[in-house]
Coordinates of C-alpha atoms in Angstrom, one line a residue:
M1 CA -12.1 4.4 10.7
K2 CA -14.1 1.4 9.6
L3 CA -15.2 0.9 6.0
H4 CA -18.3 -1.0 4.8
T5 CA -18.1 -4.3 3.1
S6 CA -19.2 -4.6 -0.5
S7 CA -19.5 -7.1 -3.3
T8 CA -15.7 -7.1 -3.6
E9 CA -15.3 -9.5 -0.6
K10 CA -13.4 -12.1 -2.6
Y11 CA -10.7 -9.5 -3.2
Q12 CA -8.2 -7.9 -0.8
T13 CA -10.2 -4.9 0.4
V14 CA -9.2 -2.3 3.0
T15 CA -11.8 -2.7 5.7
G16 CA -10.4 -0.2 8.2
Y17 CA -7.4 2.0 9.0
D18 CA -5.9 4.3 11.6
R19 CA -2.5 5.9 12.2
S20 CA -1.0 2.7 13.5
G21 CA -2.2 0.1 11.0
V22 CA -4.6 -1.1 8.4
E23 CA -7.2 -3.9 8.2
I24 CA -7.4 -5.9 5.0
N25 CA -10.5 -8.1 4.9
A26 CA -10.7 -7.5 8.7
Q27 CA -7.2 -8.8 9.4
R28 CA -5.0 -6.2 11.1
F29 CA -1.5 -5.3 9.9
D30 CA 0.6 -2.9 11.9
Y31 CA 3.6 -2.8 9.6
S32 CA 4.1 -1.6 6.0
V33 CA 2.3 -3.8 3.5
L34 CA 1.8 -4.3 -0.2
V35 CA -1.8 -5.1 -1.2
M36 CA -3.2 -6.2 -4.6
P37 CA -6.8 -7.3 -5.3
E38 CA -6.1 -10.9 -6.0
T39 CA -3.0 -11.6 -3.9
A40 CA -2.7 -12.0 -0.1
P41 CA -1.2 -8.9 1.5
R42 CA 2.6 -9.1 2.0
P43 CA 5.1 -7.3 4.2
W44 CA 6.9 -4.4 2.6
P45 CA 10.2 -3.7 4.5
V46 CA 9.8 0.1 4.8
T47 CA 9.8 1.5 8.3
R48 CA 10.1 5.2 7.3
F49 CA 9.3 7.3 4.3
E50 CA 12.9 8.7 4.4
D51 CA 14.3 5.2 4.0
L52 CA 12.6 4.4 0.7
S53 CA 15.0 3.1 -2.0
A54 CA 14.7 2.1 -5.6
A55 CA 14.8 -1.6 -4.5
H56 CA 11.5 -1.1 -2.6
F57 CA 9.8 0.0 -5.9
E58 CA 11.6 -2.7 -7.9
Q59 CA 9.8 -5.2 -5.6
I60 CA 6.5 -3.7 -6.7
A61 CA 7.5 -3.6 -10.4
V62 CA 7.7 -7.4 -10.5
D63 CA 3.9 -7.6 -10.1
K64 CA 3.3 -5.3 -13.1
P65 CA 0.3 -3.3 -11.8
D66 CA -1.3 -0.6 -13.8
V67 CA -0.9 1.9 -11.0
V68 CA 0.7 2.1 -7.6
I69 CA -1.1 4.0 -4.8
L70 CA 1.6 5.0 -2.3
G71 CA 0.3 5.8 1.2
T72 CA 3.0 8.0 2.8
G73 CA 1.6 8.2 6.4
E74 CA -0.3 11.1 8.0
R75 CA 0.6 13.5 5.3
Q76 CA 1.2 13.4 1.5
R77 CA 4.8 13.2 0.5
F78 CA 6.4 12.7 -2.9
V79 CA 9.1 10.3 -3.9
H80 CA 12.1 11.3 -6.0
P81 CA 11.6 10.2 -9.6
R82 CA 14.9 8.2 -9.6
L83 CA 13.4 5.9 -6.9
I84 CA 10.4 4.9 -9.1
A85 CA 12.4 4.6 -12.3
S86 CA 11.7 0.8 -12.5
L87 CA 8.0 1.6 -12.5
S88 CA 8.1 4.5 -14.8
G89 CA 10.2 2.5 -17.3
Q90 CA 7.3 0.0 -17.5
R91 CA 4.7 2.8 -17.8
I92 CA 3.3 2.1 -14.3
G93 CA 1.9 5.2 -12.7
V94 CA 2.6 6.1 -9.0
E95 CA 0.3 8.3 -7.1
S96 CA 1.4 9.5 -3.7
M97 CA -1.1 10.5 -1.0
D98 CA -1.6 10.4 2.7
S99 CA -2.4 6.8 3.9
H100 CA -6.1 7.4 4.6
A101 CA -6.7 8.7 1.1
A102 CA -4.5 5.9 -0.4
C103 CA -6.7 3.3 1.3
R104 CA -9.9 4.8 0.0
T105 CA -8.5 5.3 -3.5
Y106 CA -7.2 1.7 -3.6
N107 CA -10.7 0.4 -2.7
I108 CA -12.3 2.4 -5.5
L109 CA -9.8 1.4 -8.2
M110 CA -9.9 -2.3 -7.0
G111 CA -13.7 -2.1 -7.2
E112 CA -13.4 -0.9 -10.8
G113 CA -11.4 -4.0 -11.7
R114 CA -8.1 -2.1 -12.0
K115 CA -4.8 -3.9 -11.5
V116 CA -3.7 -1.7 -8.6
T117 CA -1.1 -2.1 -5.8
L118 CA -1.5 -0.3 -2.5
A119 CA 2.0 0.3 -1.1
L120 CA 1.3 1.5 2.5
I121 CA 3.9 2.8 4.8
I122 CA 3.2 2.2 8.5
E123 CA 6.1 4.0 10.1
G124 CA 8.1 2.5 12.9
K125 CA 7.1 -1.1 12.2
D126 CA 9.3 -3.6 10.3
G127 CA 7.5 -6.2 8.4
T128 CA 10.5 -8.0 7.0
D129 CA 9.7 -11.3 8.7
G130 CA 6.0 -11.2 7.8
T131 CA 4.9 -12.1 11.3
E132 CA 5.4 -9.1 13.6
G133 CA 2.1 -7.5 14.5
A134 CA 0.0 -9.7 12.2
G135 CA -3.3 -10.9 13.7
A136 CA -7.0 -10.7 13.7
A137 CA -8.7 -7.4 14.3

């Protein structure tokens, strides 16, 4: 699905998505990624929802967002509270939803000027080196 561009073009905006990846400002990512409005997208070393650990969320906590939108793939899944303790301890909310809803919600919150992080799981792709699968749409 393609999304329309808006006045938020100077920010990191989800411009498209499908089951195998996401486009941020028309650049394709086919691995799990962390996206914040004013920071370039970066790889998130999560290849499956079942492999999530507290360390994955501690990586997000460093950025101190107001809220984290967790895209869990094709269906909504919830993380155990002990995994997000580093976020909860800083009063950072975590909302889990399927990845398509997460992309739309991120764009809305980002457009409202919120300090939001999109943590998007693209299953089966390892983005630990930051180069695999990156490229133009």
